[in-house]
PDB file of N, CA and C in Angstrom:
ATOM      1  N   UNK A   1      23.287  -2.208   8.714  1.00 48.00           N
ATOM      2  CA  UNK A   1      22.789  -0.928   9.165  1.00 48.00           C
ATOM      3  C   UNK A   1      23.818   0.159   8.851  1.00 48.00           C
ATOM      4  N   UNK A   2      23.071   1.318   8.587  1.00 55.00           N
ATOM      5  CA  UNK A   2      23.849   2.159   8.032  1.00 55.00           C
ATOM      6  C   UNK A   2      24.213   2.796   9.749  1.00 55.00           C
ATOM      7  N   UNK A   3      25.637   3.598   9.507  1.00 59.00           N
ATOM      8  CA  UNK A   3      26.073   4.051  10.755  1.00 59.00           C
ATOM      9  C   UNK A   3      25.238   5.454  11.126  1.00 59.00           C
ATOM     10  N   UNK A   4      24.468   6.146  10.028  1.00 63.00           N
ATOM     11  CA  UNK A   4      23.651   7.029  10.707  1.00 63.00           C
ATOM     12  C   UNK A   4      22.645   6.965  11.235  1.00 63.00           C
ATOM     13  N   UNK A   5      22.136   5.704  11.384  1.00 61.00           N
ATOM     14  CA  UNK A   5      21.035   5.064  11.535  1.00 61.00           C
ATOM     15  C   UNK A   5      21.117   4.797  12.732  1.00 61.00           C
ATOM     16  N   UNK A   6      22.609   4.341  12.854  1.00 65.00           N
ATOM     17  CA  UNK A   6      22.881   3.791  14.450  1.00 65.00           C
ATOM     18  C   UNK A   6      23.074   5.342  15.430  1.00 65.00           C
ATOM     19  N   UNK A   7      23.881   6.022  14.768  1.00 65.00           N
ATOM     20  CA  UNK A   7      23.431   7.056  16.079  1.00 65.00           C
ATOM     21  C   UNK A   7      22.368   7.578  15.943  1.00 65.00           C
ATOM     22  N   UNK A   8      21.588   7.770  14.961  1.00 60.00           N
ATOM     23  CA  UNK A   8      20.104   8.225  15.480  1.00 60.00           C
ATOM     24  C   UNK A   8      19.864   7.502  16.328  1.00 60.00           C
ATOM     25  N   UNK A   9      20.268   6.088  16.647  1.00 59.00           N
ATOM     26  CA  UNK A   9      19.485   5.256  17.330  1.00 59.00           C
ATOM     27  C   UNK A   9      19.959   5.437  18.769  1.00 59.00           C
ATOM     28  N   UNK A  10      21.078   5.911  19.305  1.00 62.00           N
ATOM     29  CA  UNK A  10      21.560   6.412  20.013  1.00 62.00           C
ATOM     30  C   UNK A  10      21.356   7.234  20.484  1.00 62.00           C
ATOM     31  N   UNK A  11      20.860   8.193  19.805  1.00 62.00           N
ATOM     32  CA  UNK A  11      20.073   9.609  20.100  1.00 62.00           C
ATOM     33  C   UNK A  11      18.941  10.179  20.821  1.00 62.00           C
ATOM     34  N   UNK A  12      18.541   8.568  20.248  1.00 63.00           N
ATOM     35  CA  UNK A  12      17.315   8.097  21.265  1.00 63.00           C
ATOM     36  C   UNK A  12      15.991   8.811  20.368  1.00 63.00           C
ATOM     37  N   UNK A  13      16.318   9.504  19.015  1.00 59.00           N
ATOM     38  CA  UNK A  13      15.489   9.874  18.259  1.00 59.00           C
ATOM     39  C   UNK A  13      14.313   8.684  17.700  1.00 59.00           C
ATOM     40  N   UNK A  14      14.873   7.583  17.663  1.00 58.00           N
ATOM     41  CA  UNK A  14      13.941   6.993  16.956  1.00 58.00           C
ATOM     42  C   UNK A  14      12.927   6.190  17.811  1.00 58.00           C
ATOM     43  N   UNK A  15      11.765   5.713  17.289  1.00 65.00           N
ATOM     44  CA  UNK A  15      10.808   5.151  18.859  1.00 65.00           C
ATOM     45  C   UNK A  15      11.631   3.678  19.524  1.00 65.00           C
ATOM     46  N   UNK A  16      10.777   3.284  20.708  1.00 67.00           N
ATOM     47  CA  UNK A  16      11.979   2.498  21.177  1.00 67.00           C
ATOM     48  C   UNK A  16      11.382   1.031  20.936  1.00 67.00           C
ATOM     49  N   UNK A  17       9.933   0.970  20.232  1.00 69.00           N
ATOM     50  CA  UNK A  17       9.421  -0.413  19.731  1.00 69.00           C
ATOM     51  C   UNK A  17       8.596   0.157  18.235  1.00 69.00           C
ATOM     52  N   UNK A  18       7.480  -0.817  17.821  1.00 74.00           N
ATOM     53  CA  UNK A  18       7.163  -0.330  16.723  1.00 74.00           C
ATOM     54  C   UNK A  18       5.838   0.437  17.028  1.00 74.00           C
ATOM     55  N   UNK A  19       5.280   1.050  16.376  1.00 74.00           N
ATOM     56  CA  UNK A  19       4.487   2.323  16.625  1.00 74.00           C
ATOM     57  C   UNK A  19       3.402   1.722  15.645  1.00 74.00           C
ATOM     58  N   UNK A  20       2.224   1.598  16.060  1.00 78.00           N
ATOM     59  CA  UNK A  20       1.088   1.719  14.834  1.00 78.00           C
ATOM     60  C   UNK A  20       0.674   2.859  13.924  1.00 78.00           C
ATOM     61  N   UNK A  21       0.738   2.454  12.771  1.00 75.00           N
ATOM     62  CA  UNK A  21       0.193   3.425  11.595  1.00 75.00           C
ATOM     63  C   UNK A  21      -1.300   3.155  11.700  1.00 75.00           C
ATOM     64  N   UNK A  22      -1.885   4.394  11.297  1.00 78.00           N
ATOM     65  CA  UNK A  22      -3.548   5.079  10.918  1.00 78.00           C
ATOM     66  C   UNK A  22      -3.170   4.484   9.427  1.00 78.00           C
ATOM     67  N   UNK A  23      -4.598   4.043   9.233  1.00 75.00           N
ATOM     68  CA  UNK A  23      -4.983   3.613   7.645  1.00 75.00           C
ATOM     69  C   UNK A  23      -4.983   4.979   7.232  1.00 75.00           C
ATOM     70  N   UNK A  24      -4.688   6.061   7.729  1.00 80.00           N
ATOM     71  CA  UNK A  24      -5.278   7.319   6.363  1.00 80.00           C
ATOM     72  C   UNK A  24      -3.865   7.778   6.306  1.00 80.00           C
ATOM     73  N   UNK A  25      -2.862   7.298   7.611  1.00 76.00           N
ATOM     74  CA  UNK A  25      -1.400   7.987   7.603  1.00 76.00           C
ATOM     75  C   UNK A  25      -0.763   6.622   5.637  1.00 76.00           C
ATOM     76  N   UNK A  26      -1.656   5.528   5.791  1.00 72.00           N
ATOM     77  CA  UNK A  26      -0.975   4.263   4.773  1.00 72.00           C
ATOM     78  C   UNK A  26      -1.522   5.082   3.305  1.00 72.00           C
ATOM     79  N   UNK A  27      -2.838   5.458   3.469  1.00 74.00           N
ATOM     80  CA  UNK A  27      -3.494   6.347   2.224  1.00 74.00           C
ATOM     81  C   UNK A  27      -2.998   7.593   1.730  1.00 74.00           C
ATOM     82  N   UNK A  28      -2.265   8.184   3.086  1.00 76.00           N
ATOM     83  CA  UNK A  28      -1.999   9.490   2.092  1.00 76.00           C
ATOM     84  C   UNK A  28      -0.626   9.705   1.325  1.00 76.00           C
ATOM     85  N   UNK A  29       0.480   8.251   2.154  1.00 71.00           N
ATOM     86  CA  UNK A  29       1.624   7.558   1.424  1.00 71.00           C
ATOM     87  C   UNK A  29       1.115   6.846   0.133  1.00 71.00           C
ATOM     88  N   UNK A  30       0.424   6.379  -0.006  1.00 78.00           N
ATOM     89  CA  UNK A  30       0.152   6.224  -1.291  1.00 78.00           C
ATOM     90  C   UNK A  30      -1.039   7.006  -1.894  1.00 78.00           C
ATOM     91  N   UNK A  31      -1.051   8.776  -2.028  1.00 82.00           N
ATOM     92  CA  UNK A  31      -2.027   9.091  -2.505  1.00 82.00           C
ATOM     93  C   UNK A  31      -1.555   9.331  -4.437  1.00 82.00           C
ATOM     94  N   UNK A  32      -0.585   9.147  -4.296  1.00 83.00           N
ATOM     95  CA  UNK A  32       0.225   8.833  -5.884  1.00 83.00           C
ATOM     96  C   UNK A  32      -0.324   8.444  -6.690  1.00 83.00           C
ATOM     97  N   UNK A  33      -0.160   6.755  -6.474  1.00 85.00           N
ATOM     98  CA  UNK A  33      -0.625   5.765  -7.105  1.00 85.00           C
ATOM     99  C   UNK A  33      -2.529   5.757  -7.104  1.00 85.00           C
ATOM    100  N   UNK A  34      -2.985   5.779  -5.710  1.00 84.00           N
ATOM    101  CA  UNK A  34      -4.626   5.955  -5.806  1.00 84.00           C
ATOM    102  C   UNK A  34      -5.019   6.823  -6.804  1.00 84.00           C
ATOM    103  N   UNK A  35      -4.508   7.952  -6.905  1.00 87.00           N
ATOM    104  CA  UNK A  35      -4.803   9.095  -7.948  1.00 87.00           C
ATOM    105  C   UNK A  35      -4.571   9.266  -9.206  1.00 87.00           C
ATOM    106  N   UNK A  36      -3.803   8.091  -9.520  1.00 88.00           N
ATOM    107  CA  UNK A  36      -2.836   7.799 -10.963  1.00 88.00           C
ATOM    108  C   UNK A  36      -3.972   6.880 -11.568  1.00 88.00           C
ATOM    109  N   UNK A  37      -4.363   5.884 -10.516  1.00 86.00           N
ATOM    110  CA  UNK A  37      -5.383   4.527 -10.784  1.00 86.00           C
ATOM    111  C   UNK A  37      -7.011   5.012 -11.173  1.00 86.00           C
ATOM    112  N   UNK A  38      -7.102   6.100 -10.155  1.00 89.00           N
ATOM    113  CA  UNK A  38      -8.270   6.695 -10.515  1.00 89.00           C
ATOM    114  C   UNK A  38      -8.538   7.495 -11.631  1.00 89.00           C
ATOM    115  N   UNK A  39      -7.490   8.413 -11.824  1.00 91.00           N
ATOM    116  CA  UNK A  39      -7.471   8.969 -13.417  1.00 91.00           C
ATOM    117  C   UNK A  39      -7.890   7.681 -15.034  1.00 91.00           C
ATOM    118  N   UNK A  40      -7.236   6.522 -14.323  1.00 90.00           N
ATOM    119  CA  UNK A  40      -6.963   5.745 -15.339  1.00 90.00           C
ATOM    120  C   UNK A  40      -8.309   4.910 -15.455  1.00 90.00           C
ATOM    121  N   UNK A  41      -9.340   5.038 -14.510  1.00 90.00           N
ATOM    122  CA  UNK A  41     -10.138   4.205 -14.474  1.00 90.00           C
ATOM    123  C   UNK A  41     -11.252   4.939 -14.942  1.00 90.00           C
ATOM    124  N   UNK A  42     -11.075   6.133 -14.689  1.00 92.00           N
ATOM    125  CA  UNK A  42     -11.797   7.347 -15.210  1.00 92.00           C
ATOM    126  C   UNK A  42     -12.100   7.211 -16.236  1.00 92.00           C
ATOM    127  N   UNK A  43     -10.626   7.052 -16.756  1.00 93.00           N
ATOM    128  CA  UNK A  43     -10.363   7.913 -18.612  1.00 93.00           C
ATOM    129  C   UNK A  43     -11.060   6.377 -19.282  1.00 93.00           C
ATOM    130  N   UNK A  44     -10.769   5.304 -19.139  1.00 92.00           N
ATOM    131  CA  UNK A  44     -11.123   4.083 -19.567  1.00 92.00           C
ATOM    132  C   UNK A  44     -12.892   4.037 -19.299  1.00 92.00           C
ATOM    133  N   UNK A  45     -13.310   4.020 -17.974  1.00 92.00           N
ATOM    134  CA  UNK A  45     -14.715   4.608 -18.371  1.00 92.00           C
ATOM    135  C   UNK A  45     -15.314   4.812 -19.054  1.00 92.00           C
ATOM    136  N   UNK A  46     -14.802   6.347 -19.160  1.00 93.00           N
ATOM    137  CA  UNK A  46     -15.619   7.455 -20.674  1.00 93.00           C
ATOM    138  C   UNK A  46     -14.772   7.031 -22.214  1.00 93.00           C
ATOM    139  N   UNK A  47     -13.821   6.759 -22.262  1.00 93.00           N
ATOM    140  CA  UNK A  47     -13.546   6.135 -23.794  1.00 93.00           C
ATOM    141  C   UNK A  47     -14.078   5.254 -23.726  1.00 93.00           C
ATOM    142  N   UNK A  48     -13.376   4.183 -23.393  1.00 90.00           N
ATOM    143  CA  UNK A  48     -14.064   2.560 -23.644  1.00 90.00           C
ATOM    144  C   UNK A  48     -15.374   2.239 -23.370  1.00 90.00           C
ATOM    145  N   UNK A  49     -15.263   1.502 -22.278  1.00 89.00           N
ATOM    146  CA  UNK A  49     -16.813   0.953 -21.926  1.00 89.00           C
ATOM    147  C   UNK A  49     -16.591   1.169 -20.488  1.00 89.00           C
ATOM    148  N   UNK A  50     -17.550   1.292 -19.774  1.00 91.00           N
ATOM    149  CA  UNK A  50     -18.060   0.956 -18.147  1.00 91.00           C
ATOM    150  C   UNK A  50     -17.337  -0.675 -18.054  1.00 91.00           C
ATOM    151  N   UNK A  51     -17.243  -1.171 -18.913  1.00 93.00           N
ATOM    152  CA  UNK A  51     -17.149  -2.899 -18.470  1.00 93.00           C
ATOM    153  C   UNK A  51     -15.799  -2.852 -18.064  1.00 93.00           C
ATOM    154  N   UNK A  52     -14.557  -2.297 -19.481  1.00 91.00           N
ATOM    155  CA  UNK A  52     -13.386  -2.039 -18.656  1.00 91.00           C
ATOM    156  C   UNK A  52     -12.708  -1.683 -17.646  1.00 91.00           C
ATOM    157  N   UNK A  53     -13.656  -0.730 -17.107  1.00 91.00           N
ATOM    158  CA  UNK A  53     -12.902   0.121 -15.938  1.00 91.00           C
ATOM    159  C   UNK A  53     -13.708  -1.282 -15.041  1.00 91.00           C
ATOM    160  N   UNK A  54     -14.391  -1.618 -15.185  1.00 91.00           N
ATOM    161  CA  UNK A  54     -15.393  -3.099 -13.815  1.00 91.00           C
ATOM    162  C   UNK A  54     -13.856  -4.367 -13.596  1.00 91.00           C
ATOM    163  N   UNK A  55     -13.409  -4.523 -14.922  1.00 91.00           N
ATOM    164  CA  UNK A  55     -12.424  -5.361 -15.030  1.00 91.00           C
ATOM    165  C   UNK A  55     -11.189  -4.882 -14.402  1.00 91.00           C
ATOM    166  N   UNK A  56     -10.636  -3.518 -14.361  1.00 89.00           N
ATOM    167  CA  UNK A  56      -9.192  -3.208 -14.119  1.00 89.00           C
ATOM    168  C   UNK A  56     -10.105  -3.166 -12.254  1.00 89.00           C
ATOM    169  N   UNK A  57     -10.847  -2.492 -11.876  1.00 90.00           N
ATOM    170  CA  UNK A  57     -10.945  -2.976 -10.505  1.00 90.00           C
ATOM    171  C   UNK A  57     -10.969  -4.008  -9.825  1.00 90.00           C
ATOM    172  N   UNK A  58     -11.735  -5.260 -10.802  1.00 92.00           N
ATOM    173  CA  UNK A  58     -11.356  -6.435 -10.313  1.00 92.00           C
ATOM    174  C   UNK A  58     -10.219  -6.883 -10.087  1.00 92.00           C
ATOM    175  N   UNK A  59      -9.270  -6.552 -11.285  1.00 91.00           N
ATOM    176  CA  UNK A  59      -7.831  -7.035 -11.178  1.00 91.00           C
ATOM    177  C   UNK A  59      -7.308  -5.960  -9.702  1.00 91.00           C
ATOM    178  N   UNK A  60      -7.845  -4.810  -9.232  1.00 90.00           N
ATOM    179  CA  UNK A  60      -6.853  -4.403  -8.315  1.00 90.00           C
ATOM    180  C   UNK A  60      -7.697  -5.440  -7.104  1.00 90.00           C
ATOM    181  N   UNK A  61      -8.625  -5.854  -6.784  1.00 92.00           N
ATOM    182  CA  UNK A  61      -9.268  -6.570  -5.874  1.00 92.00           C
ATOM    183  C   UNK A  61      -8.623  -7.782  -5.647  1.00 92.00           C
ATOM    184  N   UNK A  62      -8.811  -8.010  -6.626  1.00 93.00           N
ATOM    185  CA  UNK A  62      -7.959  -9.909  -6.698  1.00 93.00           C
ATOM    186  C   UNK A  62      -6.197  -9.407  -6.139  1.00 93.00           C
ATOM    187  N   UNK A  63      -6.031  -8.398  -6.422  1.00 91.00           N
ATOM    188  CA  UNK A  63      -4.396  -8.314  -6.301  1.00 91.00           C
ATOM    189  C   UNK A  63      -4.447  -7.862  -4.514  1.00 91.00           C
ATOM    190  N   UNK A  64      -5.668  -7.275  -4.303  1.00 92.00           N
ATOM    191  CA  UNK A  64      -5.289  -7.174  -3.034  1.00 92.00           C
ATOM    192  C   UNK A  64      -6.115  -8.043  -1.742  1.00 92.00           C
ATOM    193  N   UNK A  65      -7.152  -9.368  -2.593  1.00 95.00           N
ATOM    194  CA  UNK A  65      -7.388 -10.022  -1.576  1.00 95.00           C
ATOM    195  C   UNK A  65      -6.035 -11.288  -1.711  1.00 95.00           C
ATOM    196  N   UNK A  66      -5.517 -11.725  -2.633  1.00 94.00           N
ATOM    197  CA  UNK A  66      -4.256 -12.696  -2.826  1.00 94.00           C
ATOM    198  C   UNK A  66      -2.887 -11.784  -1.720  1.00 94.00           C
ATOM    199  N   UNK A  67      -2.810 -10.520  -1.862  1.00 93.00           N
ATOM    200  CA  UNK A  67      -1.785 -10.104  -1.000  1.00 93.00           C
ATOM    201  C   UNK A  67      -2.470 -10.157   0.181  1.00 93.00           C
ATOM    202  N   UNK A  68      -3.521 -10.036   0.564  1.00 94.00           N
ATOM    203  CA  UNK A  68      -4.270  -9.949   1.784  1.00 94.00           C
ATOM    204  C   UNK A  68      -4.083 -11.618   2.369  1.00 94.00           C
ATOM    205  N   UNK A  69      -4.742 -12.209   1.657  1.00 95.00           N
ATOM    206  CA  UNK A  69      -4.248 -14.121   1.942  1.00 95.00           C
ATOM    207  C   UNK A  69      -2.710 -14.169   2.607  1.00 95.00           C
ATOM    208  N   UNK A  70      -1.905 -13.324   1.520  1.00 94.00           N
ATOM    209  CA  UNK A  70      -0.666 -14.291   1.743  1.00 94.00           C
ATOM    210  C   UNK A  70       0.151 -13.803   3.150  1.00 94.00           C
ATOM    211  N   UNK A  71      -0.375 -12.516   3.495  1.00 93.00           N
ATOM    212  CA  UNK A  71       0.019 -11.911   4.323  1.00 93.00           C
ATOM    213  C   UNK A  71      -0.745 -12.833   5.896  1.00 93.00           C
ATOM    214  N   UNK A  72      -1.849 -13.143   5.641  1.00 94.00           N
ATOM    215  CA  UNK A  72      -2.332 -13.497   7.041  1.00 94.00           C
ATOM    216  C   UNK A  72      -1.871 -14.676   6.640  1.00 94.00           C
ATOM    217  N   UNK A  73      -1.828 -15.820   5.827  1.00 95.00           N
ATOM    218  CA  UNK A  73      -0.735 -17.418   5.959  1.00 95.00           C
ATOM    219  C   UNK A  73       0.353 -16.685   6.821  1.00 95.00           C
ATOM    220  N   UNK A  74       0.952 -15.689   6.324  1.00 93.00           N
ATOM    221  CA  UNK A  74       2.320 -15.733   7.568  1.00 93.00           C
ATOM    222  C   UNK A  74       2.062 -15.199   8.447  1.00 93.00           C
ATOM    223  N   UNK A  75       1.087 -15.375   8.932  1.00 92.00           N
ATOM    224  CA  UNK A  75       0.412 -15.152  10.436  1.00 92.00           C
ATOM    225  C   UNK A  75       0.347 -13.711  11.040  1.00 92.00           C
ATOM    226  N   UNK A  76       0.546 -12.604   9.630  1.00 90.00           N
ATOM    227  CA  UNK A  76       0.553 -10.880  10.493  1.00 90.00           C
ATOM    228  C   UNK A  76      -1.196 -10.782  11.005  1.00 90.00           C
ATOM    229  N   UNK A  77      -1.171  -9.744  11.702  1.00 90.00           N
ATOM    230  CA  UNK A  77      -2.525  -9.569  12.427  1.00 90.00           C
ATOM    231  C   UNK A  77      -3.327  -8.820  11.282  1.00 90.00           C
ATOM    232  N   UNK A  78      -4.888  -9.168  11.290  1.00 91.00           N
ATOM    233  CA  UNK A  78      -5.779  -8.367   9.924  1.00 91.00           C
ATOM    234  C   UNK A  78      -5.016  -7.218   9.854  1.00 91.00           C
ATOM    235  N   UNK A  79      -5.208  -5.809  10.569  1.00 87.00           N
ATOM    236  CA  UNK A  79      -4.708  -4.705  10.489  1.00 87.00           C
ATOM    237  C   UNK A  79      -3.346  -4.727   9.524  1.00 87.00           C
ATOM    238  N   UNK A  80      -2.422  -5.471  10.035  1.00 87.00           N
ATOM    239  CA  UNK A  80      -1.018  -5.664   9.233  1.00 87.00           C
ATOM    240  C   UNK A  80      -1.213  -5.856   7.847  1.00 87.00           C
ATOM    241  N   UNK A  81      -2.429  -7.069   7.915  1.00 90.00           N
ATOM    242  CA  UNK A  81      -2.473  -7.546   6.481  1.00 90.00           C
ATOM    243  C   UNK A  81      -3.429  -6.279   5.581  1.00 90.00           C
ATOM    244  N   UNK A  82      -3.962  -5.962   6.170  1.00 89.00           N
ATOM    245  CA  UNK A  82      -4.759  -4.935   5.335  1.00 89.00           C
ATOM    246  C   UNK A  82      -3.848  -4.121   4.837  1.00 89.00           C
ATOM    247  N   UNK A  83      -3.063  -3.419   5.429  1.00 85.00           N
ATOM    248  CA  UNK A  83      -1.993  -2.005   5.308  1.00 85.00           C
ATOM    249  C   UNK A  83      -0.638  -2.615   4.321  1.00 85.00           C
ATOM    250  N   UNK A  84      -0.355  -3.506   4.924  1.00 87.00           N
ATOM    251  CA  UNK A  84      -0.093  -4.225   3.238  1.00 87.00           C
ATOM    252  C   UNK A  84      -0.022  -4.319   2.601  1.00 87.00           C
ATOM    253  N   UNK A  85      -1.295  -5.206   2.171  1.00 89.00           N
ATOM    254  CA  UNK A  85      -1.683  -5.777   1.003  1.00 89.00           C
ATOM    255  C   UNK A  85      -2.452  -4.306   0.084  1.00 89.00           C
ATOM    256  N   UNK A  86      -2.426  -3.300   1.098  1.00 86.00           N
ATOM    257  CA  UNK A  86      -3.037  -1.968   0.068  1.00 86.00           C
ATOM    258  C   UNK A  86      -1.460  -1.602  -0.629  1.00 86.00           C
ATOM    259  N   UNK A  87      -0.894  -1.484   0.345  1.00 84.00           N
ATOM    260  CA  UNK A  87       0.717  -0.972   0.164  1.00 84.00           C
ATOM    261  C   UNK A  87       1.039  -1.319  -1.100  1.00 84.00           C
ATOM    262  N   UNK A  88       1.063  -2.558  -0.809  1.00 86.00           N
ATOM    263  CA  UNK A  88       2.118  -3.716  -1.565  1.00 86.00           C
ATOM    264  C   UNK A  88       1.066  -3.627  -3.523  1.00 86.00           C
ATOM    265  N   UNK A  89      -0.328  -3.750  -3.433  1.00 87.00           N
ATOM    266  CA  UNK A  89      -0.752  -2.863  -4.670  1.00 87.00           C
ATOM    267  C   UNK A  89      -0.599  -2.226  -5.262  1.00 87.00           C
ATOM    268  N   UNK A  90      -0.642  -1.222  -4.153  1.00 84.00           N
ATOM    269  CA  UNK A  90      -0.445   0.005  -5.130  1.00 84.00           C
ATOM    270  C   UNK A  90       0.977   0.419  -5.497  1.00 84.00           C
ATOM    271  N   UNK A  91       1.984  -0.337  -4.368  1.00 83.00           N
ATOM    272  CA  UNK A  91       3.678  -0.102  -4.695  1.00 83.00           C
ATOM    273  C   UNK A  91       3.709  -1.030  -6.546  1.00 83.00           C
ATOM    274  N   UNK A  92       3.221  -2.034  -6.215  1.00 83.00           N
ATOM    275  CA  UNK A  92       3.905  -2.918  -7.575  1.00 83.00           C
ATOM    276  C   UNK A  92       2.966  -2.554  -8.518  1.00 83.00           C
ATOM    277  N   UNK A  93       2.290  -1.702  -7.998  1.00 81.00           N
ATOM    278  CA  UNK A  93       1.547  -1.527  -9.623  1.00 81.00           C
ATOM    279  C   UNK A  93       1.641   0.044 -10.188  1.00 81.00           C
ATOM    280  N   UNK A  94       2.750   0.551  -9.738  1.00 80.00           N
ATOM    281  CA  UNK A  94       3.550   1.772  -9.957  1.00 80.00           C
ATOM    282  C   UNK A  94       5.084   1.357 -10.624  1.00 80.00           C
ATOM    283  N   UNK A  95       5.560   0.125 -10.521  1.00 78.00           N
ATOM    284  CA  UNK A  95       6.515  -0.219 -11.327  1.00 78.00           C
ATOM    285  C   UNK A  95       7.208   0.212 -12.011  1.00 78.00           C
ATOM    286  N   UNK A  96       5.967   0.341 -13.276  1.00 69.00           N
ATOM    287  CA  UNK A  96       6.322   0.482 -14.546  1.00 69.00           C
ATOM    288  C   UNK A  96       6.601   1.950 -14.923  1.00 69.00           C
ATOM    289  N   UNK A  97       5.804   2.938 -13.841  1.00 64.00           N
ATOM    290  CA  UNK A  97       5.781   4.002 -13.947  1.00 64.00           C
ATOM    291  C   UNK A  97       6.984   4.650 -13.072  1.00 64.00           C
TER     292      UNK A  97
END
């Protein structure tokens, strides 16, 4: 732990257990990536085919019912696993970018 961390914590600034997040407070942290994905699914659409853009959604589906799985095996509650496994998508599939 960093030492500013600790007197914030001292400060009594920070909450004193963990606090639930709103799915739209998890959406608008990643409104980046949603908006990057959607451009891209867009543009693939109207060039390519309708079939491509069917395929790159599947691949984000599969990526987020497998993070969704792996998250409830380690026993977090649905809610947890949902906020997640959106997270954890759209974080690793910003990578490259």
């Amino acid at each position: 732990m960093t030492s500013n961390r600790i007197e914030v914590w001292h400060e009594r600034a920070l909450p004193s257990g963990p606090e639930r997040l709103k799915f739209e407070t998890v959406l608008r942290g990643s409104l980046l990536p949603i908006l990057f994905w959607a451009g891209v699914a867009c543009f693939v659409y109207l060039v390519y085919n309708p079939l491509v853009a069917v395929v790159l959604g599947g691949l984000f589906a599969l990526s987020f019912i497998v993070g969704f799985g792996l998250r409830r095996r380690a026993r977090h509650s649905v809610r947890c696993s949902v906020h997640g496994a959106l997270s954890g998508v759209l974080d690793k599939s910003m990578i490259g970018f």
